[in-house]
mmCIF file of C-alpha atoms in Angstrom:
data_model
loop_
_atom_site.group_PDB
_atom_site.id
_atom_site.type_symbol
_atom_site.label_atom_id
_atom_site.label_comp_id
_atom_site.label_asym_id
_atom_site.label_seq_id
_atom_site.Cartn_x
_atom_site.Cartn_y
_atom_site.Cartn_z
ATOM 1 C CA VAL A 1 75.790 77.219 93.452
ATOM 2 C CA GLN A 2 77.503 80.368 92.287
ATOM 3 C CA LEU A 3 80.920 81.811 91.583
ATOM 4 C CA GLN A 4 81.311 85.422 92.644
ATOM 5 C CA ALA A 5 84.211 87.288 91.059
ATOM 6 C CA SER A 6 85.587 90.595 92.255
ATOM 7 C CA GLY A 7 88.635 92.825 92.065
ATOM 8 C CA GLY A 8 88.514 94.264 88.577
ATOM 9 C CA GLY A 9 88.991 97.930 87.847
ATOM 10 C CA LEU A 10 90.989 100.583 86.064
ATOM 11 C CA VAL A 11 94.764 100.601 86.427
ATOM 12 C CA GLN A 12 97.662 102.226 84.614
ATOM 13 C CA ALA A 13 100.092 100.183 82.611
ATOM 14 C CA GLY A 14 102.681 98.635 84.892
ATOM 15 C CA GLY A 15 100.268 98.467 87.773
ATOM 16 C CA SER A 16 98.771 95.522 89.625
ATOM 17 C CA LEU A 17 95.360 94.095 90.421
ATOM 18 C CA ARG A 18 94.188 91.060 92.344
ATOM 19 C CA LEU A 19 91.097 89.199 91.287
ATOM 20 C CA SER A 20 89.165 86.904 93.617
ATOM 21 C CA CYS A 21 86.482 84.343 92.904
ATOM 22 C CA ALA A 22 84.580 82.541 95.635
ATOM 23 C CA ALA A 23 82.441 79.474 95.024
ATOM 24 C CA SER A 24 79.458 78.926 97.268
ATOM 25 C CA GLY A 25 76.486 76.606 97.556
ATOM 26 C CA SER A 26 76.041 72.844 97.725
ATOM 27 C CA ILE A 27 79.622 72.000 96.791
ATOM 28 C CA PHE A 28 81.236 68.727 97.816
ATOM 29 C CA SER A 29 84.636 69.433 96.273
ATOM 30 C CA ILE A 30 86.338 71.505 93.605
ATOM 31 C CA ASN A 31 88.664 70.130 90.982
ATOM 32 C CA ALA A 32 90.381 72.645 88.716
ATOM 33 C CA MET A 33 89.721 76.373 88.946
ATOM 34 C CA GLY A 34 90.748 78.945 86.422
ATOM 35 C CA TRP A 35 90.564 82.396 84.955
ATOM 36 C CA TYR A 36 89.610 83.231 81.401
ATOM 37 C CA ARG A 37 89.372 86.568 79.664
ATOM 38 C CA GLN A 38 87.604 88.010 76.683
ATOM 39 C CA ALA A 39 88.717 91.221 75.041
ATOM 40 C CA PRO A 40 86.402 93.183 72.726
ATOM 41 C CA GLY A 41 86.124 91.454 69.376
ATOM 42 C CA LYS A 42 88.167 88.467 70.491
ATOM 43 C CA GLN A 43 87.433 84.944 71.633
ATOM 44 C CA ARG A 44 87.518 83.947 75.254
ATOM 45 C CA GLU A 45 90.918 82.570 76.203
ATOM 46 C CA LEU A 46 92.387 80.724 79.152
ATOM 47 C CA VAL A 47 94.617 82.931 81.282
ATOM 48 C CA ALA A 48 95.567 80.567 84.098
ATOM 49 C CA ALA A 49 94.357 77.412 85.784
ATOM 50 C CA ILE A 50 95.129 75.567 88.988
ATOM 51 C CA THR A 51 94.307 72.011 90.016
ATOM 52 C CA SER A 52 93.105 70.899 93.418
ATOM 53 C CA GLY A 53 96.678 69.835 94.141
ATOM 54 C CA GLY A 54 98.123 73.206 93.238
ATOM 55 C CA SER A 55 99.557 72.538 89.787
ATOM 56 C CA THR A 56 99.310 75.612 87.605
ATOM 57 C CA ASN A 57 99.136 76.439 83.927
ATOM 58 C CA TYR A 58 99.453 79.870 82.294
ATOM 59 C CA ALA A 59 98.934 81.427 78.916
ATOM 60 C CA ASP A 60 102.264 82.396 77.388
ATOM 61 C CA SER A 61 101.212 86.036 77.309
ATOM 62 C CA VAL A 62 100.938 86.240 81.107
ATOM 63 C CA LYS A 63 103.752 83.975 82.272
ATOM 64 C CA GLY A 64 105.996 85.750 84.732
ATOM 65 C CA ARG A 65 103.443 88.494 85.362
ATOM 66 C CA PHE A 66 100.335 86.724 86.661
ATOM 67 C CA THR A 67 100.059 84.248 89.514
ATOM 68 C CA ILE A 68 97.091 82.024 90.208
ATOM 69 C CA SER A 69 96.479 80.593 93.661
ATOM 70 C CA ARG A 70 93.629 79.095 95.619
ATOM 71 C CA ASP A 71 92.409 78.693 99.174
ATOM 72 C CA ASN A 72 90.642 75.357 99.331
ATOM 73 C CA ALA A 73 89.206 76.066 102.784
ATOM 74 C CA LYS A 74 87.467 79.136 101.365
ATOM 75 C CA ASN A 75 86.628 77.651 97.936
ATOM 76 C CA THR A 76 88.335 80.707 96.476
ATOM 77 C CA VAL A 77 90.713 81.245 93.576
ATOM 78 C CA TYR A 78 92.862 84.331 93.111
ATOM 79 C CA LEU A 79 94.678 85.923 90.211
ATOM 80 C CA GLN A 80 97.479 88.315 91.080
ATOM 81 C CA MET A 81 98.215 90.426 88.027
ATOM 82 C CA ASN A 82 101.428 92.447 87.962
ATOM 83 C CA SER A 83 103.098 94.530 85.264
ATOM 84 C CA LEU A 84 99.783 94.976 83.552
ATOM 85 C CA LYS A 85 99.712 95.967 79.909
ATOM 86 C CA PRO A 86 96.977 97.628 77.839
ATOM 87 C CA GLU A 87 96.536 94.332 75.987
ATOM 88 C CA ASP A 88 95.448 92.731 79.273
ATOM 89 C CA THR A 89 92.268 94.788 79.078
ATOM 90 C CA ALA A 90 89.339 92.380 79.041
ATOM 91 C CA VAL A 91 86.464 90.953 80.996
ATOM 92 C CA TYR A 92 87.902 88.273 83.255
ATOM 93 C CA TYR A 93 85.817 85.232 84.123
ATOM 94 C CA CYS A 94 86.497 82.610 86.738
ATOM 95 C CA ALA A 95 85.511 79.019 86.189
ATOM 96 C CA ALA A 96 85.480 75.912 88.334
ATOM 97 C CA ASP A 97 85.038 72.176 87.843
ATOM 98 C CA LEU A 98 82.750 71.289 90.742
ATOM 99 C CA ILE A 99 81.541 68.112 92.373
ATOM 100 C CA LEU A 100 78.185 68.979 93.944
ATOM 101 C CA ASP A 101 76.751 67.539 97.146
ATOM 102 C CA TYR A 102 74.465 65.151 95.250
ATOM 103 C CA GLY A 103 77.337 63.770 93.202
ATOM 104 C CA LEU A 104 76.882 65.687 89.986
ATOM 105 C CA ARG A 105 79.976 67.097 88.309
ATOM 106 C CA ALA A 106 79.574 70.377 86.480
ATOM 107 C CA ASP A 107 81.457 73.417 85.221
ATOM 108 C CA TYR A 108 80.403 76.772 86.624
ATOM 109 C CA TRP A 109 81.298 80.290 85.535
ATOM 110 C CA GLY A 110 81.440 83.551 87.410
ATOM 111 C CA GLN A 111 79.780 86.703 86.153
ATOM 112 C CA GLY A 112 82.924 88.389 84.858
ATOM 113 C CA THR A 113 84.852 91.364 86.133
ATOM 114 C CA LEU A 114 86.221 94.113 83.891
ATOM 115 C CA VAL A 115 89.925 94.915 83.924
ATOM 116 C CA THR A 116 90.967 98.055 82.065
ATOM 117 C CA VAL A 117 94.630 98.933 81.680
ATOM 118 C CA SER A 118 95.364 102.426 80.453
ATOM 119 C CA SER A 119 98.540 103.325 78.599
#
């Protein structure tokens, strides 16, 4: 089982990026999926999360600018980031609450993708 994140990069302030994270392996179902970020010298923080039913939750700092979505058929979660600010610069990690084929429930993390926003 793995989560593969992609879509990070360098963008100017005010620009947009779209992150993707695909879960693969012996997965029976996926509960919540989410994106976290960790800036240099700071703790990891929740950016956005989405339940299997589509309910969403956002950090106050990204509300109105970021949108989380998921494609259950593809076991993929997305993060559309608009109006990016230099303070959004961080390594972004996806996470998922998985039910595996053999019935075990576990949290998995992607490898992280770097987002750099220049001023």
